mmCIF file of C-alpha atoms and ligand atoms in Angstrom:
data_model
loop_
_atom_site.group_PDB
_atom_site.id
_atom_site.type_symbol
_atom_site.label_atom_id
_atom_site.label_comp_id
_atom_site.label_asym_id
_atom_site.label_seq_id
_atom_site.Cartn_x
_atom_site.Cartn_y
_atom_site.Cartn_z
ATOM 1 C CA MET J 1 0.000 0.000 0.000
ATOM 2 C CA ASN J 2 1.333 3.446 -0.900
ATOM 3 C CA ASP J 3 0.721 6.770 0.739
ATOM 4 C CA THR J 4 2.102 9.834 -0.984
ATOM 5 C CA CYS J 5 2.510 13.424 0.061
ATOM 6 C CA THR J 6 3.553 15.317 -3.103
ATOM 7 C CA GLY J 7 3.984 18.732 -4.632
ATOM 8 C CA ASN J 8 7.456 19.221 -3.256
ATOM 9 C CA GLU J 9 10.910 19.459 -4.708
ATOM 10 C CA MET J 10 12.602 16.981 -2.411
ATOM 11 C CA LYS J 11 10.980 13.733 -1.541
ATOM 12 C CA LEU J 12 11.963 10.532 0.279
ATOM 13 C CA LYS J 13 10.613 7.059 -0.238
ATOM 14 C CA ILE J 14 10.160 5.272 3.076
ATOM 15 C CA MET J 15 9.471 1.553 3.289
ATOM 16 C CA HIS J 16 7.723 0.192 6.352
ATOM 17 C CA LEU J 17 8.416 -3.534 6.542
ATOM 18 C CA TYR J 18 5.708 -5.758 8.001
ATOM 19 C CA PRO J 19 3.652 -3.139 9.893
ATOM 20 C CA ASP J 20 1.030 -5.883 10.263
ATOM 21 C CA LEU J 21 3.366 -7.946 12.470
ATOM 22 C CA LEU J 22 6.122 -5.740 13.842
ATOM 23 C CA ASN J 23 4.167 -2.942 15.465
ATOM 24 C CA LEU J 24 4.741 -2.924 19.236
ATOM 25 C CA TYR J 25 4.344 0.151 21.448
ATOM 26 C CA GLY J 26 3.382 2.519 18.646
ATOM 27 C CA ASP J 27 6.446 1.810 16.486
ATOM 28 C CA ARG J 28 4.344 3.060 13.548
ATOM 29 C CA GLY J 29 4.718 6.524 15.072
ATOM 30 C CA ASN J 30 8.275 6.525 13.736
ATOM 31 C CA ILE J 31 6.915 6.558 10.199
ATOM 32 C CA GLU J 32 4.508 9.404 11.028
ATOM 33 C CA CYS J 33 7.354 11.360 12.571
ATOM 34 C CA LEU J 34 9.572 10.949 9.490
ATOM 35 C CA ARG J 35 6.717 11.943 7.244
ATOM 36 C CA TYR J 36 5.588 15.000 9.220
ATOM 37 C CA ARG J 37 9.055 16.350 9.878
ATOM 38 C CA LEU J 38 9.646 16.236 6.111
ATOM 39 C CA GLN J 39 6.302 17.887 5.391
ATOM 40 C CA TRP J 40 6.928 20.685 7.903
ATOM 41 C CA ARG J 41 10.087 21.498 5.907
ATOM 42 C CA GLY J 42 8.185 21.519 2.618
ATOM 43 C CA CYS J 43 9.562 18.111 1.577
ATOM 44 C CA GLY J 44 7.511 15.179 0.348
ATOM 45 C CA SER J 45 7.355 11.506 1.231
ATOM 46 C CA GLU J 46 6.096 8.289 -0.209
ATOM 47 C CA ILE J 47 5.337 5.617 2.366
ATOM 48 C CA VAL J 48 5.337 2.048 1.093
ATOM 49 C CA ARG J 49 3.915 -0.509 3.492
ATOM 50 C CA HIS J 50 5.088 -4.022 2.760
ATOM 51 C CA THR J 51 2.917 -6.534 4.632
ATOM 52 C CA CYS J 52 2.643 -10.313 4.745
ATOM 53 C CA ALA J 53 -0.088 -10.113 2.122
ATOM 54 C CA ASP J 54 2.221 -8.451 -0.423
ATOM 55 C CA ASP J 55 4.109 -10.570 -2.930
ATOM 56 C CA GLY J 56 6.478 -8.241 -4.749
ATOM 57 C CA PHE J 57 9.459 -6.750 -2.950
ATOM 58 C CA SER J 58 11.631 -4.005 -4.334
ATOM 59 C CA LEU J 59 13.992 -1.573 -2.689
ATOM 60 C CA GLU J 60 14.316 0.432 -5.876
ATOM 61 C CA ASP J 61 14.337 4.173 -5.102
ATOM 62 C CA VAL J 62 13.791 3.454 -1.414
ATOM 63 C CA ASP J 63 15.636 5.885 0.860
ATOM 64 C CA ILE J 64 14.694 4.710 4.349
ATOM 65 C CA VAL J 65 13.633 1.248 5.535
ATOM 66 C CA PHE J 66 11.884 0.876 8.887
ATOM 67 C CA LEU J 67 11.448 -2.365 10.838
ATOM 68 C CA GLY J 68 9.611 -2.313 14.173
ATOM 69 C CA GLY J 69 9.481 -4.720 17.082
ATOM 70 C CA GLY J 70 7.368 -7.794 17.709
ATOM 71 C CA SER J 71 6.961 -10.953 19.719
ATOM 72 C CA ASP J 72 9.209 -13.951 19.073
ATOM 73 C CA ARG J 73 6.349 -15.619 17.190
ATOM 74 C CA GLU J 74 5.846 -12.644 14.871
ATOM 75 C CA GLN J 75 9.575 -12.227 14.433
ATOM 76 C CA LYS J 76 9.838 -15.820 13.230
ATOM 77 C CA ILE J 77 7.181 -15.254 10.547
ATOM 78 C CA VAL J 78 8.800 -12.022 9.393
ATOM 79 C CA CYS J 79 12.240 -13.533 9.296
ATOM 80 C CA SER J 80 11.246 -16.441 7.120
ATOM 81 C CA ARG J 81 9.873 -13.869 4.642
ATOM 82 C CA LEU J 82 12.751 -11.455 4.908
ATOM 83 C CA LEU J 83 15.416 -14.084 4.334
ATOM 84 C CA GLU J 84 14.166 -14.257 0.737
ATOM 85 C CA HIS J 85 15.341 -10.644 0.362
ATOM 86 C CA LYS J 86 18.539 -10.961 2.378
ATOM 87 C CA ARG J 87 20.824 -10.035 -0.508
ATOM 88 C CA GLU J 88 18.844 -6.912 -1.501
ATOM 89 C CA LEU J 89 18.633 -5.687 2.084
ATOM 90 C CA LYS J 90 22.327 -6.279 2.690
ATOM 91 C CA GLU J 91 23.255 -4.446 -0.503
ATOM 92 C CA PHE J 92 20.957 -1.585 0.476
ATOM 93 C CA ALA J 93 22.738 -1.238 3.826
ATOM 94 C CA GLU J 94 26.214 -1.580 2.307
ATOM 95 C CA ASN J 95 25.378 1.105 -0.276
ATOM 96 C CA GLY J 96 24.465 3.621 2.406
ATOM 97 C CA GLY J 97 20.687 3.112 2.479
ATOM 98 C CA CYS J 98 19.145 4.257 5.761
ATOM 99 C CA ILE J 99 17.652 1.553 7.940
ATOM 100 C CA LEU J 100 16.014 2.099 11.310
ATOM 101 C CA ALA J 101 15.309 -1.163 13.147
ATOM 102 C CA VAL J 102 13.682 -1.397 16.568
ATOM 103 C CA CYS J 103 13.892 -4.293 19.023
ATOM 104 C CA GLY J 104 12.671 -7.427 17.167
ATOM 105 C CA GLY J 105 13.728 -5.665 13.953
ATOM 106 C CA TYR J 106 17.140 -4.936 15.485
ATOM 107 C CA GLN J 107 17.641 -8.584 16.424
ATOM 108 C CA LEU J 108 16.707 -9.670 12.887
ATOM 109 C CA LEU J 109 19.533 -7.625 11.358
ATOM 110 C CA GLY J 110 22.081 -9.827 13.128
ATOM 111 C CA LYS J 111 23.415 -13.309 12.492
ATOM 112 C CA TYR J 112 20.889 -15.128 14.652
ATOM 113 C CA TYR J 113 18.477 -14.948 17.586
ATOM 114 C CA LYS J 114 18.876 -18.019 19.790
ATOM 115 C CA LEU J 115 15.779 -19.017 21.724
ATOM 116 C CA GLU J 116 15.507 -21.834 24.236
ATOM 117 C CA ASP J 117 14.555 -24.489 21.717
ATOM 118 C CA GLU J 118 15.371 -23.016 18.337
ATOM 119 C CA THR J 119 17.505 -20.476 16.536
ATOM 120 C CA ILE J 120 16.072 -17.864 14.178
ATOM 121 C CA GLU J 121 18.458 -17.060 11.354
ATOM 122 C CA GLY J 122 19.000 -13.333 10.834
ATOM 123 C CA LEU J 123 19.724 -11.160 7.811
ATOM 124 C CA ASP J 124 23.433 -10.911 8.631
ATOM 125 C CA ILE J 125 23.564 -7.190 7.905
ATOM 126 C CA LEU J 126 25.216 -6.598 11.273
ATOM 127 C CA ASP J 127 27.921 -8.759 12.812
ATOM 128 C CA ILE J 128 25.937 -9.245 16.016
ATOM 129 C CA TYR J 129 23.932 -12.046 17.616
ATOM 130 C CA THR J 130 21.154 -12.302 20.178
ATOM 131 C CA GLU J 131 20.449 -14.935 22.811
ATOM 132 C CA GLN J 132 17.379 -15.273 24.950
ATOM 133 C CA GLY J 133 18.214 -14.373 28.538
ATOM 134 C CA GLY J 134 16.592 -14.940 31.936
ATOM 135 C CA VAL J 135 14.215 -12.178 32.939
ATOM 136 C CA ARG J 136 12.799 -9.743 30.427
ATOM 137 C CA LEU J 137 14.432 -6.338 30.474
ATOM 138 C CA ILE J 138 11.540 -3.903 30.764
ATOM 139 C CA GLY J 139 11.385 -0.206 31.516
ATOM 140 C CA ASN J 140 12.339 3.314 30.589
ATOM 141 C CA ILE J 141 15.800 3.874 29.191
ATOM 142 C CA VAL J 142 18.018 6.903 28.626
ATOM 143 C CA LEU J 143 21.120 6.983 26.418
ATOM 144 C CA GLU J 144 23.928 9.408 25.777
ATOM 145 C CA THR J 145 24.596 9.364 22.043
ATOM 146 C CA GLU J 146 27.235 10.951 19.836
ATOM 147 C CA PHE J 147 25.029 12.527 17.207
ATOM 148 C CA ALA J 148 21.638 12.937 18.880
ATOM 149 C CA GLY J 149 22.427 13.926 22.467
ATOM 150 C CA LYS J 150 20.268 12.264 25.104
ATOM 151 C CA VAL J 151 17.928 9.699 23.585
ATOM 152 C CA VAL J 152 14.962 8.383 25.598
ATOM 153 C CA GLY J 153 12.701 5.392 25.102
ATOM 154 C CA PHE J 154 11.176 2.236 26.517
ATOM 155 C CA GLU J 155 12.674 -1.244 26.293
ATOM 156 C CA ASN J 156 11.047 -4.649 26.643
ATOM 157 C CA HIS J 157 13.126 -7.562 25.446
ATOM 158 C CA GLY J 158 14.031 -11.071 26.485
ATOM 159 C CA GLY J 159 16.972 -11.213 24.087
ATOM 160 C CA ARG J 160 20.490 -10.056 24.930
ATOM 161 C CA THR J 161 22.339 -8.688 21.924
ATOM 162 C CA TYR J 162 26.120 -8.932 21.625
ATOM 163 C CA ILE J 163 27.500 -6.388 19.181
ATOM 164 C CA GLY J 164 31.185 -7.413 18.997
ATOM 165 C CA SER J 165 33.243 -4.631 17.467
ATOM 166 C CA HIS J 166 30.262 -2.661 16.169
ATOM 167 C CA LYS J 167 29.758 0.881 17.356
ATOM 168 C CA PRO J 168 26.802 1.224 19.745
ATOM 169 C CA LEU J 169 24.115 3.869 19.335
ATOM 170 C CA GLY J 170 24.810 5.141 22.827
ATOM 171 C CA ARG J 171 25.952 4.649 26.381
ATOM 172 C CA VAL J 172 23.202 3.636 28.809
ATOM 173 C CA ILE J 173 22.642 6.255 31.495
ATOM 174 C CA TYR J 174 19.499 4.606 32.813
ATOM 175 C CA GLY J 175 18.057 1.184 31.930
ATOM 176 C CA ASN J 176 19.525 -2.056 30.579
ATOM 177 C CA GLY J 177 20.495 -1.739 26.944
ATOM 178 C CA ASN J 178 21.885 -4.453 24.690
ATOM 179 C CA ASP J 179 22.750 -7.112 27.225
ATOM 180 C CA GLU J 180 22.403 -5.753 30.799
ATOM 181 C CA THR J 181 26.146 -5.720 31.399
ATOM 182 C CA SER J 182 28.052 -3.917 28.636
ATOM 183 C CA GLY J 183 26.479 -0.516 29.434
ATOM 184 C CA VAL J 184 25.796 0.217 25.787
ATOM 185 C CA GLU J 185 22.726 0.177 23.602
ATOM 186 C CA GLY J 186 22.005 -0.361 19.920
ATOM 187 C CA VAL J 187 24.288 -0.318 16.904
ATOM 188 C CA VAL J 188 25.229 2.253 14.307
ATOM 189 C CA TYR J 189 26.703 0.817 11.129
ATOM 190 C CA LYS J 190 27.006 2.962 7.984
ATOM 191 C CA ASN J 191 23.481 4.463 7.782
ATOM 192 C CA VAL J 192 21.864 1.656 9.760
ATOM 193 C CA ILE J 193 20.572 2.476 13.233
ATOM 194 C CA ALA J 194 19.386 -0.471 15.285
ATOM 195 C CA THR J 195 18.064 -0.093 18.807
ATOM 196 C CA TYR J 196 15.865 -1.614 21.504
ATOM 197 C CA LEU J 197 14.080 1.688 22.066
ATOM 198 C CA HIS J 198 10.343 1.703 21.516
ATOM 199 C CA GLY J 199 8.085 4.450 22.531
ATOM 200 C CA PRO J 200 7.919 5.295 19.598
ATOM 201 C CA LEU J 201 11.531 6.355 19.295
ATOM 202 C CA LEU J 202 11.506 9.265 16.836
ATOM 203 C CA PRO J 203 8.714 11.518 18.200
ATOM 204 C CA LYS J 204 10.440 11.314 21.580
ATOM 205 C CA ASN J 205 13.794 12.172 20.019
ATOM 206 C CA PRO J 206 13.250 14.617 17.130
ATOM 207 C CA GLN J 207 17.004 15.221 16.873
ATOM 208 C CA LEU J 208 17.465 11.554 15.952
ATOM 209 C CA CYS J 209 14.662 11.764 13.399
ATOM 210 C CA ASP J 210 16.330 14.782 11.766
ATOM 211 C CA HIS J 211 19.666 12.955 11.734
ATOM 212 C CA ILE J 212 18.089 10.132 9.713
ATOM 213 C CA LEU J 213 16.268 12.531 7.375
ATOM 214 C CA THR J 214 19.409 14.590 6.816
ATOM 215 C CA THR J 215 21.443 11.464 6.033
ATOM 216 C CA ALA J 216 18.841 10.229 3.554
ATOM 217 C CA LEU J 217 18.374 13.634 1.890
ATOM 218 C CA LYS J 218 22.142 14.147 1.531
ATOM 219 C CA ARG J 219 22.500 10.741 -0.051
ATOM 220 C CA LYS J 220 19.705 11.423 -2.532
ATOM 221 C CA TYR J 221 20.376 15.112 -3.242
ATOM 222 C CA PRO J 222 24.114 15.881 -3.214
ATOM 223 C CA ASP J 223 23.361 19.642 -3.114
ATOM 224 C CA PHE J 224 21.132 19.344 -0.060
ATOM 225 C CA GLN J 225 22.034 22.137 2.375
ATOM 226 C CA GLY J 226 20.433 20.874 5.573
ATOM 227 C CA LEU J 227 17.003 20.902 7.205
ATOM 228 C CA PRO J 228 15.645 24.242 8.379
ATOM 229 C CA ASP J 229 14.887 24.464 12.104
ATOM 230 C CA ILE J 230 11.320 23.965 13.265
ATOM 231 C CA ASP J 231 9.727 24.649 16.628
ATOM 232 C CA ASP J 232 10.565 21.610 18.764
ATOM 233 C CA ASP J 233 9.879 23.281 22.068
ATOM 234 C CA LEU J 234 7.280 20.757 23.252
ATOM 235 C CA GLU J 235 9.240 17.739 22.022
ATOM 236 C CA ASN J 236 12.420 18.983 23.681
ATOM 237 C CA LYS J 237 10.600 19.687 26.955
ATOM 238 C CA ALA J 238 9.157 16.155 26.961
ATOM 239 C CA ASN J 239 12.583 14.660 26.223
ATOM 240 C CA LYS J 240 14.212 16.721 28.985
ATOM 241 C CA TYR J 241 11.510 15.768 31.455
ATOM 242 C CA ILE J 242 12.181 12.056 30.920
ATOM 243 C CA VAL J 243 15.939 12.567 31.139
ATOM 244 C CA GLY J 244 15.510 14.492 34.397
ATOM 245 C CA ARG J 245 13.099 11.986 35.861
ATOM 246 C CA TYR J 246 15.185 8.893 35.171
ATOM 247 C CA ALA J 247 18.736 10.032 34.752
ATOM 248 C CA GLY J 248 18.915 13.209 36.857
ATOM 249 C CA ASP J 249 22.188 14.976 36.150
ATOM 250 C CA ARG J 250 23.972 11.902 34.859
HETATM 251 N N1 LIG D 1 10.927 -10.822 20.771
HETATM 252 C C1 LIG D 1 12.068 -10.060 21.128
HETATM 253 C C2 LIG D 1 12.521 -10.211 22.564
HETATM 254 O O1 LIG D 1 11.723 -10.423 23.449
HETATM 255 C C3 LIG D 1 11.807 -8.623 20.769
HETATM 256 C C4 LIG D 1 10.689 -7.989 21.542
HETATM 257 C C5 LIG D 1 10.327 -6.614 21.063
HETATM 258 O O2 LIG D 1 10.392 -6.299 19.879
HETATM 259 N N2 LIG D 1 9.897 -5.782 21.996
HETATM 260 O O3 LIG D 1 13.699 -10.097 22.837
#
């Protein structure tokens, strides 16, 4: 299904993978945030929703791919479908395509997700792996990141993700993160951002949303000069409130 907002000079094509299955905690809000923050700058967007009912799959002209989170059961269904497109997705990432993957989607970008009685093969885009742990890691989380300042969200995962030599998205100031012990959260690889943060992530962290949009616009339009500022007063206040509440002055 396509959804287009036109009449603009610059436009991004955003693909939402399996919104029918990977849609926990309002992850769809990330798509709305990308779309509206483009529109508020006079840019257009085309949203392509690829669901289980869709046969064709093409990343042609796609600028940003979004994968949300889901239960282990839903993840298994999605993964069996996505493995058919492993090569295209890997090439997309290697060629600088932007991917945002949240929780279950994050785990699927790795080599595998090992559950108690079976192992789900991943897309092997990131050199990481996930193993099911003891208790679920649930709660608010605050990160310090390099390119988006303090990032806030909500995590709920049974899996522990081991990222090897990959660069994390941020240092955990409050919460659990990738594996409870390393003190880091998520992965940044080329233009791929993978994270456990739900919430949805982007409306809570507009600076991260603009980072993704800027990366995608620069890649598509070499003359792109940067996004004009918009009034983020409310968003920034909400972000600061969560940082203050959970992480104090840390
Ligand atoms: N099923 C995965 C886990 O529990 C991911 C859950 C999610 O996307 N919130 O680790």
